[in-house]
Amino acid sequence: MPEPLSQEMLRKMDAYWRAANYLSVGQIYLKDNPLLKRPLSIDDIKPRLLGHWGTTPGLNFIYLHLNRIICEHQANIMYVIGPGHGGPGIVANTFLEGSWSEIYPALQQDYEGLMRLFRQFSWPYGIPSHVAPEVPGSIHEGGELGYSLLHAYGAALDNPDLIVACVVGDGEAETGALATSWHSNKFINPVTDGAVLPILHLNGFKIANPTVLARITQEELESLMRGYGYNPHFITGDDPAVMHQQMAALMDTVYAEIRAIQSHARNNNDPGRPRWPMIVMRTPKGWTGPKEVDGKPVEGTWRAHQVPLDGLRQNPEHLKMLETWMKSYRPEELFDEQGHFRDEFAEVAPKGQLRMGMNPHANGGLLLKPLELPDFANYAVETPEPGEVDAEATRVLGGFLRDVMRANLKARNFRIFGPDETASNRLDAVYQVSGKRWDAAMEPNDTDLSVDGRVMEVLSEHMCEGWLEGYLLTGRHGFFSCYEAFIHIIDSMFNQHAKWLKVTRDLPWRKPIASLNYLLSSHVWRQDHNGFSHQDPGFIDYIANKKADIVRIYLPPDANTLLSVASHCLRSRHYVNLIVAGKQPAPVWLNMEDAIRHCTQGLGVWSWAGNHDEDPDVVMACAGDVPTLETLAAVSYLRSHLPELRVRVVNVVDLMTLQPVEEHPHGLPDEDFDRIFTKDKPVIFAFHGYPTLVHRLTYRRTNHDNIHVRGYKEEGTTTTPFDMCVRNDLDRFRLALDAVLRVPRMKDKAKAAVQAFTEKRQEHKLYVSRFGEDMPEVRDWRWSKEGSSAEKTSLDTGGDNA
Amino acid sequence: MPEPLSQEMLRKMDAYWRAANYLSVGQIYLKDNPLLKRPLSIDDIKPRLLGHWGTTPGLNFIYLHLNRIICEHQANIMYVIGPGHGGPGIVANTFLEGSWSEIYPALQQDYEGLMRLFRQFSWPYGIPSHVAPEVPGSIHEGGELGYSLLHAYGAALDNPDLIVACVVGDGEAETGALATSWHSNKFINPVTDGAVLPILHLNGFKIANPTVLARITQEELESLMRGYGYNPHFITGDDPAVMHQQMAALMDTVYAEIRAIQSHARNNNDPGRPRWPMIVMRTPKGWTGPKEVDGKPVEGTWRAHQVPLDGLRQNPEHLKMLETWMKSYRPEELFDEQGHFRDEFAEVAPKGQLRMGMNPHANGGLLLKPLELPDFANYAVETPEPGEVDAEATRVLGGFLRDVMRANLKARNFRIFGPDETASNRLDAVYQVSGKRWDAAMEPNDTDLSVDGRVMEVLSEHMCEGWLEGYLLTGRHGFFSCYEAFIHIIDSMFNQHAKWLKVTRDLPWRKPIASLNYLLSSHVWRQDHNGFSHQDPGFIDYIANKKADIVRIYLPPDANTLLSVASHCLRSRHYVNLIVAGKQPAPVWLNMEDAIRHCTQGLGVWSWAGNHDEDPDVVMACAGDVPTLETLAAVSYLRSHLPELRVRVVNVVDLMTLQPVEEHPHGLPDEDFDRIFTKDKPVIFAFHGYPTLVHRLTYRRTNHDNIHVRGYKEEGTTTTPFDMCVRNDLDRFRLALDAVLRVPRMKDKAKAAVQAFTEKRQEHKLYVSRFGEDMPEVRDWRWSKEGSSAEKTSLDTGGDNA
C-alpha cells in the first residue's frame, strides 16, 4: 500500500481533521468556553443538544482529503453531502478554510468567533442543524434523503472541468431515488460533462437500524456497484494514521482514473461510456467519539447518530466524558490562545474559489447567464377568429423550445427533462436541434438518441427532477415536462426545492437562480384512454401550499397563451412555475396580441365570448384548456336555447390572481376582482383541478358565496374525452344547466332549456356506450360568434378588465 | 439444453399462447367479427384504438408457462404485472382459463362472449385498458410504474405456500421505487414467508426510448442482479418453439431452486438469507406483431408500444395487415365455430382456485380475518383533571400496538411498517413482542432485529408503503408510522391505492380489505430541532382531495383520544385512515370515557375549558395536539387578563366533520355545526396544518366568514417548539390577541390585554435568542381550571354538543 503522505503532511492533515471534529462537537454542545481554557462546567453547555454527530467525522475526513486533491491539482471540486444532517462538519470546515467568515463577516477566526460559531448552531435565530442553504458551498440540504447523487450529476452536466464529489449515506442509499440515481452514469458525456465521484459512506447504521448495504457481503456490494457500471474502490478502517495514508492513496487513484477517462475521451473524441470510479468508505459511525456510554457501545453503532452524550445536567459523569472527548482532539495544539487556527494547519486548505465553501458552482446564481430567447410571438398560431383554428398547444410550444434550444446550444446552459414523455407530450421538435442524451449502447433502429443530446429522458421522475435541480442550482436553465398525474412522484422533491428557494431568497450572498419550470401535459381531462390511474390534477393544490413569493401557477387556455406563459417562465428567476396545458388539437381562442395582453393581466373578461358583458345575469368563468372549451360551448348552447340570459365570460390564466393581493403578489385587488366577477351575480367556474382549490383561493372575495365550481371530482376510467367531463359534471350541458338554474329571473323561461340540456347528457351516455366515441354534436362543435357580443360589436378579443 | 415439453405439449402450449395473443389483438382492434369468419372490414374496427400491444405477448408467454408449473406441481402462484398497461393480455388469459366468465357471467365462452370481450375493452362503460381492479387475479394496476415488486413482496409475507411471480418491465425498472425494491429479499424469511420470483422483462423499449437495463452489458446486468442478492437466469430469443422449450426448462429450474431453498430452510429451521432465483427474459417488444409498418420497423422497437397499426380507416393496407396479423395466430385452430376455446388447449390451464385469475390471495378481502384487539381503554392515561398529567401520545399507543401485535402473533396477519422511525416515533414497545425483520447479516451489538420480526423497517418510504399495500391487498392488516413531512415521498403511491379502493368498492366480487392506516408523528410543530426541511403538514390536504367514501383524517389532541382513534382505524375496512399525533410529552386533556365520547362525535365543545359556553363572545376552536395546547393556554391568558370575555372552546378530532354531510359521511349536519360554531360569532381556529384547508372544508357553513384560521404558513427553521408557533402565528399570545381583537364589545376594555399579549411575544423572541430555549413561563405552563366553567360548575369534561 503506497503511503503518499509525508510524516509532516500526515501530522498536519490529522490536525486539520481533529480541528474539524473538535469544532463539530463544540457546535453540538457548547455555548461558552470554546477552547476549554477552564474546566468544562454545566453552564458552558447548551440547554438543548441538537445535531448529528454520527456521520460528521466521516464527512470531515472526506472534506480534508478532497482539500488535499484540490491543492495538489488546483482541481475544481464541489462537495454534495447526502447525509446533510451532518451540518456541524461542513460548518466547521467552511469555517476553518475561511469561507464562513468571508460570507458572514460577523464571525471571525478568533476566540469570540469560536464562541459565536458554537453558539449559533441549532440555536434560535442562529443557523439550522443541517447543511442548510445558509452553509457556504452547499447545494443540497439533505434533510430528506435520496437526492444527493442526482444533484451531483445535475451539477456535473456541461461543466467539463468540474468534479462533483458526492457522499452517499448508507441510509440514504436505501431510498428509491438514490437506488436509481446510480444509473445516471449512462447519461454523462465524458467529453463535455464533468465527473461525479460517488463516495458511499458505509458507517453502518441509520437512526436506529443497521443499513442494508453495510450488511450484505463484500462480493454482493462490489457486484452491485459494478452492475451499476462503476469501478468501486474500497477503504475500511478506524485507525486515523492508517486511514489518512490509505485515503490519500485512494484519492490519488480515483483522481487519476477520472483524469485518464477524460483525457482519453477528449483526446480521442470518444464519448463512449467509461467505467467511472467510485469509493466505498467503511468507517465507524461516530468515529473518534465516545466508545461506550453507560455500559452501552456508542462509537460504531446507531447510538452515535445524534448526540452521543446527553443528560449532562443530571449526569456529571457525562459532562466529564464530554470534556475528555473534546480534549482528545488536543485543541491547544490546533488553536492559539486567541482562538486562531494555527497557520501550519490552515495552509492544508485550498485558497480562494478553490475552497469548496466558495466554489461558485455551489452558488449558481453567480454564474447564471440569461437564456437567449427568440420572440415567442413568431410561433403564434394565426387565428382570424376565436376558435376558428385548432392547434396542439404543446406541439406549438415544441417549436419555440426547439429554437430556445438552438439559440443556447453554444452557451450549453439549457436542457429539457422528461420521464420518457417528451415526444408523448409533443415537444419532439426539439430533437431537430438536439437529441436525447444517451451514453449506453445504441442500436441501428434508434432515433434521436445522442451522446451529446440536451434532452434528458429516463423513466424516472425522480431522476429528471433531481438532475434538473442540480442543473439549476449550479446556475443553468431547464424545462421539465411530465404527465400531470405522475408528477406527484416528485411531490416531496419539489417541496424540498421550494423550501431551498424560500430560504435562499433571504440570503443576500446567494444569487437568484433560474426558475424550476414544470409543464404538465397529458392532463387529467385527456387521460381518457389510460384511465383512472392516470387522472389526477392535485399537483396544483400541492404547489399552492408553498410560499407565495416562490410559486406561480398558469393554466393557459390555448396554444398562443401557452407560448406567452412559457416564455415568461423561462425568463423568470427563483420561482417554481407550474404550467398545465393540453397536447390534443384544440381551438386557439386568442390571437397573439390578445394572448399577450391576457397573460399579462393573468385573467380577464372575454367580452367577445359573452353576450352581455355590462350587466350579466351570470358569470361563466374558466381556467384550463378543457374547462375553457366546455365553458364556451356551454355559452353557445345558452345563446341558442336562452338568448335572453345575459352572460359574461371570464378566463383565468394565472391562478394566483384569484387570491387576495395580500396573499400573493399576483393577487388581483378586490375592487378589480369585484368588477370582473361581480359582487352578487352567480359565478359558474369551470376549473381544471379539484374544485375546492378555487374556493380556497377566493374565500375572502366579496362574491365568494356565489362562486360555484365544477372540476375534477375523482371520477374516471378508460372512456372518451367528453365522457370524462360528463362524469365529473364539467361538461357544457351541465355548465349550461348550472347557469340557468342559478338565475332566478330565468325560472319560468328556462324550463325548455333545462329539459334540452338534461336530455343531451342522457343522449351522450347512450351514444358513447353504443358507439364507443363521443357524439358528433360534441366532436364537431365549433365556436360561432352568432348571438355573441363579438357579432354585435366590433370584435374585441382582448381580455380587457376595464 | 433440456427440452421438457413433449411435441404434443409444445403444440398445445403454443396454441394457448396464440389464443391469448389473438384475443389480445382482438380486444385492441375489433368490435365485431371476432373469429374473422368474414373478411375484416372497417366496420369491424373500433372507432378509437386504445391499448398496449408491446408488452402483451411477453406477459401472455409468462402466464402460460406459470400455468404449466401450477398444473405440474399444484403450485399456489399469483401473478403481479408491473407492465400493467398490458391489460389485453391478462384479460385474455383470465378469459381463456374461465375465471372471467365465472366472475362476470354475462360474458361466456362463445361467439357472443368473444364479441363482448373485444368490445368491452377500452370502451366507455366497458373495462379499462390496464390491468385494473376489474381484472380477476390482479392486485396491481401498474398505471403508475414502480411498485410491482413491492406489492409482490408484501403479498409473499406470511404466506409460506405462495409464490408470487412478478413481471418487472424494463421501463419500470428505471423508477426509484423499483430500483430499491430488489433489496426486499433481505426482509423475507424463507421459513415463514412465501417466495417472490422476479421476472425482469427486457423487451428493450419504453414509450419512445430504449431502456437502460437493455442497453448495459450482459456482464453488468448479471452483476447488478447478483449485487441485489439474486441468482439471475437469462432467457433470450424470439423463435416461439425454441423459447417455449427454454422457458419451460427455466421455469422448472427456478421452481426447483425455490423449493430447494424452502425445503432447506424449513427442514433445518435455517432462515438465513438464500440467493433467490430471478429471471431476465429478453424478447422483442410486440413479439409476433407486425414486423414493419410503412417501411419502419415495429416489432422489437418502441413503435410496438401501443397500437402498432393505426389509421385503418384511411389506410386499407393497414386493415389488411391487421387481418394477416390476426390470422397468423390461426384462430380457426383455436376456437370452434361457436367461439368456444377448444378443450385440448384449454386443458393446459389450471382449474379452480389454482387459476391465477381466481387465486384468493388476489382478492384479499376473501381471506381477511378481523384483528384480535385488546380493549384500548386499558391503556388509558389516568387523568384526574384535564391537563394534569403529561404523556407521550405515541408511546402510549405503542403499548396498545404491542398488545395488538401479541394478540395476533399466531394469526400472523398484522405488521407494523416504518422508514427507520418506529423507535423515533416512540412505538418501540412493540419490540417487546416482535422484532424488526432483518435477514441480512447481524452483529453482536444489534438490538431488536429478528429474522422473524413483524416490524418492517427500511429507510425507504416507498418500500414501507409498497409492502404494506401488498400485505393489505392480500387480506392482512398493517400500520405505517412516518415522519409527517416525508410521507410526501409516497404521495403518489397513496394516490394509486386510494384509486384502487374507490374502484373496488363498486365491484361486489372484490371483498373489502383492511384500511391503510397512517400515523404521522414527529410532526411539523415538533420538528423544531431538524429544521425547515422536516416541516410540512401538507399530506392532510392531499388526502382530503380523494373520494369522501375512502378517506378519514384524525387529529387526536392527546394520548387517550389517540388510543380511541387508532383502535377504531384498526377495525375499519377499505379506508385510508390518516392519524396525526405527537410523540413529545404533552397534557392529556380527556379521561378515557370522555375521550371515547369525543372521538365518537368527532368534534365537540369542551365546556370545561371555556368560561361561558352558553353565549360566547368568541369560539376558540382547535384541531391537533399543539394547536389544542396553544388554544387552552390562550384561553387561560384570556381568563386572567380579560375575565369578562365569554369564550367557548371547541376541539375537532375528526377533520371531516367540518365538511357538510353531503360532502362526507362524517360531515356534521348544518344545524349541529351552527350550534357548535355559532351562526355569527368570531371563530379563532388553531389548526395543525395549512390554514386554507379549514376554509375549504367549511366554506359552505353559515358562519364561515367569521372563521379565522391560524396554522402552518411555511415558516420554520431549527429553533424551539414554541418559537415554531410564534413564527407561524399559532402561539397562545397571538390566538389570545386574535380573540380579543375580533370582539367589538371588548374594544375599550381590551387595551391592557392587547398590550400584555403583544409584549409577551416580544419577550419570547428576546428570550429564545438569548437562552436558546423557550421561556419558563411557556415551558412550565399548566392548565388550571381557575376561572373556567369547570371551576364554576360540576366538572363535565365531555365533548357534549347538546
PDB file of N, CA and C in Angstrom, chain B residues 10 17 34 74 192 204 438 510 721 739:
ATOM      1  N   LEU B  10     -45.963 -29.089 -26.446  1.00  0.00           N
ATOM      2  CA  LEU B  10     -45.478 -27.891 -27.124  1.00  0.00           C
ATOM      3  C   LEU B  10     -46.557 -27.330 -28.043  1.00  0.00           C
ATOM      4  N   TRP B  17     -50.911 -19.990 -26.286  1.00  0.00           N
ATOM      5  CA  TRP B  17     -50.284 -18.658 -26.363  1.00  0.00           C
ATOM      6  C   TRP B  17     -50.843 -17.877 -27.553  1.00  0.00           C
ATOM      7  N   PRO B  34     -65.421 -11.404 -34.495  1.00  0.00           N
ATOM      8  CA  PRO B  34     -64.334 -11.797 -33.597  1.00  0.00           C
ATOM      9  C   PRO B  34     -63.547 -13.013 -34.075  1.00  0.00           C
ATOM     10  N   GLN B  74     -49.310 -28.416  -8.764  1.00  0.00           N
ATOM     11  CA  GLN B  74     -50.419 -27.872  -7.980  1.00  0.00           C
ATOM     12  C   GLN B  74     -49.926 -26.689  -7.148  1.00  0.00           C
ATOM     13  N   THR B 192     -40.949 -18.782   6.916  1.00  0.00           N
ATOM     14  CA  THR B 192     -42.324 -18.387   7.233  1.00  0.00           C
ATOM     15  C   THR B 192     -43.001 -17.565   6.138  1.00  0.00           C
ATOM     16  N   GLY B 204     -36.911  -4.104 -24.083  1.00  0.00           N
ATOM     17  CA  GLY B 204     -35.961  -3.195 -24.708  1.00  0.00           C
ATOM     18  C   GLY B 204     -36.352  -1.737 -24.833  1.00  0.00           C
ATOM     19  N   TRP B 438     -35.263  -8.719   9.720  1.00  0.00           N
ATOM     20  CA  TRP B 438     -33.925  -8.500   9.161  1.00  0.00           C
ATOM     21  C   TRP B 438     -33.351  -9.835   8.753  1.00  0.00           C
ATOM     22  N   ARG B 510     -65.176  -8.174  -5.330  1.00  0.00           N
ATOM     23  CA  ARG B 510     -63.974  -7.796  -4.569  1.00  0.00           C
ATOM     24  C   ARG B 510     -64.403  -7.518  -3.134  1.00  0.00           C
ATOM     25  N   PRO B 721     -39.622  24.657  20.139  1.00  0.00           N
ATOM     26  CA  PRO B 721     -41.018  24.315  19.812  1.00  0.00           C
ATOM     27  C   PRO B 721     -41.944  25.535  19.856  1.00  0.00           C
ATOM     28  N   ALA B 739     -58.541  36.624  19.442  1.00  0.00           N
ATOM     29  CA  ALA B 739     -59.850  36.572  20.084  1.00  0.00           C
ATOM     30  C   ALA B 739     -60.278  37.964  20.537  1.00  0.00           C
TER      31      ALA B 739
END
